[in-house]
Short mmCIF file of N, CA and C and ligand atoms in Angstrom, two decimals:
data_model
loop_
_atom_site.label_atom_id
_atom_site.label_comp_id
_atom_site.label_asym_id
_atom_site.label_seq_id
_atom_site.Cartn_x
_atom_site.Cartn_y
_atom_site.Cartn_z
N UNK A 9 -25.00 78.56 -99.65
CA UNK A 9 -23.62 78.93 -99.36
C UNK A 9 -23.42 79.24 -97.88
N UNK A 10 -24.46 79.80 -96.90
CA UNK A 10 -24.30 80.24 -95.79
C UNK A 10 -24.40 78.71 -94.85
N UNK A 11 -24.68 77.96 -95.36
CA UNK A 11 -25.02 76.70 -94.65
C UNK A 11 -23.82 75.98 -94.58
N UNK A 12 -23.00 75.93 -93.47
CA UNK A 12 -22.21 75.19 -93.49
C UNK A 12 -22.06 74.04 -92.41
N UNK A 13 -22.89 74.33 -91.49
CA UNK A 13 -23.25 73.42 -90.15
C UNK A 13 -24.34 72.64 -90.57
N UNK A 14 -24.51 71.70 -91.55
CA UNK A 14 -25.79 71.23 -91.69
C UNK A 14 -25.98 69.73 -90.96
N UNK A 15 -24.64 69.45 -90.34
CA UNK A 15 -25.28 68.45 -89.21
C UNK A 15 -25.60 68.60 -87.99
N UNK A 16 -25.81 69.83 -87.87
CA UNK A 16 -26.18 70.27 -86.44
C UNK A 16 -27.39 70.32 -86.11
N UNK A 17 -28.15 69.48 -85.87
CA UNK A 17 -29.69 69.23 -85.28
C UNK A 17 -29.90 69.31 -84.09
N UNK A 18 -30.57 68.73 -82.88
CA UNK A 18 -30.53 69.25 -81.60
C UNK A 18 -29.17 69.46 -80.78
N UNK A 19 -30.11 70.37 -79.92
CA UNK A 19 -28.73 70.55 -79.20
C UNK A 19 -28.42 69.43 -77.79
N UNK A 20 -27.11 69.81 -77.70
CA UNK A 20 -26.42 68.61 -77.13
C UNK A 20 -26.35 68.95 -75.28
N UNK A 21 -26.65 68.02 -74.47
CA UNK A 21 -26.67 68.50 -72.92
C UNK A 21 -25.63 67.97 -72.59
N UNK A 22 -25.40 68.54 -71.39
CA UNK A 22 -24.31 67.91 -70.56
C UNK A 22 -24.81 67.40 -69.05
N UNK A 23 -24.39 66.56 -68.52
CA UNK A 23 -24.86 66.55 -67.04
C UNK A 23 -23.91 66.54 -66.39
N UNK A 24 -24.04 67.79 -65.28
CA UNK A 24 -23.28 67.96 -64.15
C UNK A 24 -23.84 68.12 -62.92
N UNK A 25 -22.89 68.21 -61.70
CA UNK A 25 -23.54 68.71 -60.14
C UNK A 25 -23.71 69.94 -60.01
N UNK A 26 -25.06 70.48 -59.77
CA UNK A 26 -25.12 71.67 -59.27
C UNK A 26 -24.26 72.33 -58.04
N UNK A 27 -23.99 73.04 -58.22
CA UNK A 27 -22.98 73.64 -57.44
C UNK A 27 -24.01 74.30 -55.68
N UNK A 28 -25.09 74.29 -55.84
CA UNK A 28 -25.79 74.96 -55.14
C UNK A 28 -26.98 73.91 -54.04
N UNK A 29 -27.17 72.79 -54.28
CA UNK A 29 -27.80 71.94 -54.19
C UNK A 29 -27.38 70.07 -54.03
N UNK A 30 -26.85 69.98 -55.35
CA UNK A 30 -25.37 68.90 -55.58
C UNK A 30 -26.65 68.01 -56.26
N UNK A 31 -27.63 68.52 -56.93
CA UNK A 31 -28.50 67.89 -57.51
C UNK A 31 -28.13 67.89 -58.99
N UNK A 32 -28.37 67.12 -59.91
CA UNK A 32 -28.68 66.73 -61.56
C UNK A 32 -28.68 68.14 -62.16
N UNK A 33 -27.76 68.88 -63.00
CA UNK A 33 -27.61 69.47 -63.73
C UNK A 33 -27.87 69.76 -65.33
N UNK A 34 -28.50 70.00 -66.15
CA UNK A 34 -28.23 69.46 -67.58
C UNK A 34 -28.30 71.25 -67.89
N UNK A 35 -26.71 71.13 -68.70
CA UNK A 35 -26.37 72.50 -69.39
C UNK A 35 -26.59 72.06 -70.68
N UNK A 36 -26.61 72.91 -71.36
CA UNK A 36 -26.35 72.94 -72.93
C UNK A 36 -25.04 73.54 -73.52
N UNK A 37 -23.96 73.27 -72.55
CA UNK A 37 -22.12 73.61 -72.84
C UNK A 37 -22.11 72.74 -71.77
N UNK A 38 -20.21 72.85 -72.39
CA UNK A 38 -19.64 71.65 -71.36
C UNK A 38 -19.38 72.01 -70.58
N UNK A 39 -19.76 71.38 -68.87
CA UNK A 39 -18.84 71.82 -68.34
C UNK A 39 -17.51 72.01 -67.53
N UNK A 40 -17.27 73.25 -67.14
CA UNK A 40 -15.70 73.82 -66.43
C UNK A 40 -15.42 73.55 -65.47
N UNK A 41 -14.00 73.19 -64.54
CA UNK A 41 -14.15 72.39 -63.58
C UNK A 41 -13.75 74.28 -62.92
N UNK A 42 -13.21 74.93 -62.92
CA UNK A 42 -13.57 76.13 -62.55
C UNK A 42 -14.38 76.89 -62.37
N UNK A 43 -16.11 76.76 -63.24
CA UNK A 43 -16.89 77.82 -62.82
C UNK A 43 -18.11 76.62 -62.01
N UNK A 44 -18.74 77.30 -61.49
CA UNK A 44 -19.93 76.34 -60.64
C UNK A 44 -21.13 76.04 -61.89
N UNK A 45 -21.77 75.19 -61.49
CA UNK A 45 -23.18 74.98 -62.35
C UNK A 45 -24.12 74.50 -61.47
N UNK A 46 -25.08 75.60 -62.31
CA UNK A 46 -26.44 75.10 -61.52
C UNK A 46 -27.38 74.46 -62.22
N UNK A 47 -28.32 73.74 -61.13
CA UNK A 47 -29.33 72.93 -61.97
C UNK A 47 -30.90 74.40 -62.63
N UNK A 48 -31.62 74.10 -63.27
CA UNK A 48 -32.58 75.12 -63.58
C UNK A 48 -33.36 75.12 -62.35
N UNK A 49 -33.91 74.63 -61.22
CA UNK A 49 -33.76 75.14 -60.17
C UNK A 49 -33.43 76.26 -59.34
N UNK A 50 -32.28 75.97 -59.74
CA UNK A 50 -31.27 76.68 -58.35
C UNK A 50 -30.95 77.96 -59.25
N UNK A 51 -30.21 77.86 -61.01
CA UNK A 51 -30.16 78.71 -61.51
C UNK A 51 -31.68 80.00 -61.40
N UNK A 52 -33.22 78.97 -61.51
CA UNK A 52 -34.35 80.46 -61.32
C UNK A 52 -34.03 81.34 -59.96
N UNK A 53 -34.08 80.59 -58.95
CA UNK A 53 -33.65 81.05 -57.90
C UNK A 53 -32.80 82.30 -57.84
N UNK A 54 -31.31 82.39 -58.19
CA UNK A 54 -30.68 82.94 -58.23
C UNK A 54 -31.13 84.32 -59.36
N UNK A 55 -31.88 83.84 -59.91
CA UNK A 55 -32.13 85.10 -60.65
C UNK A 55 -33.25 85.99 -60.26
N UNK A 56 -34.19 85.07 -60.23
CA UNK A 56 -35.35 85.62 -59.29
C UNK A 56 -35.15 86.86 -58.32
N UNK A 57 -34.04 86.49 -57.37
CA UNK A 57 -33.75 87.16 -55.85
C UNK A 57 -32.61 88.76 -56.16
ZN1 ZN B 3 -29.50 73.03 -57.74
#
């Protein structure tokens, strides 16, 4: 009964420009032409510091 998403198997990427670099992006949401995206790169970076 709790199963109602049962075609949902992997998850889905998106590719965008990093906002930080302007290199290959892949999110797992779509994305916003309002917020920036980073590639996993640039996103460790930023967290790292
Ligand atoms: Zn980047």
């Amino acid at each position: 009964m709790a199963r109602k998403n049962a075609a949902r198997g992997a998850r889905e990427y998106h590719t965008a420009v990093c906002a930080s670099c302007g290199g290959e992006a892949r999110i797992p949401f779509e994305p916003k032409d309002d917020r920036p995206v980073y590639c996993s790169d640039c996103f460790a970076k930023m967290k790292g510091e």
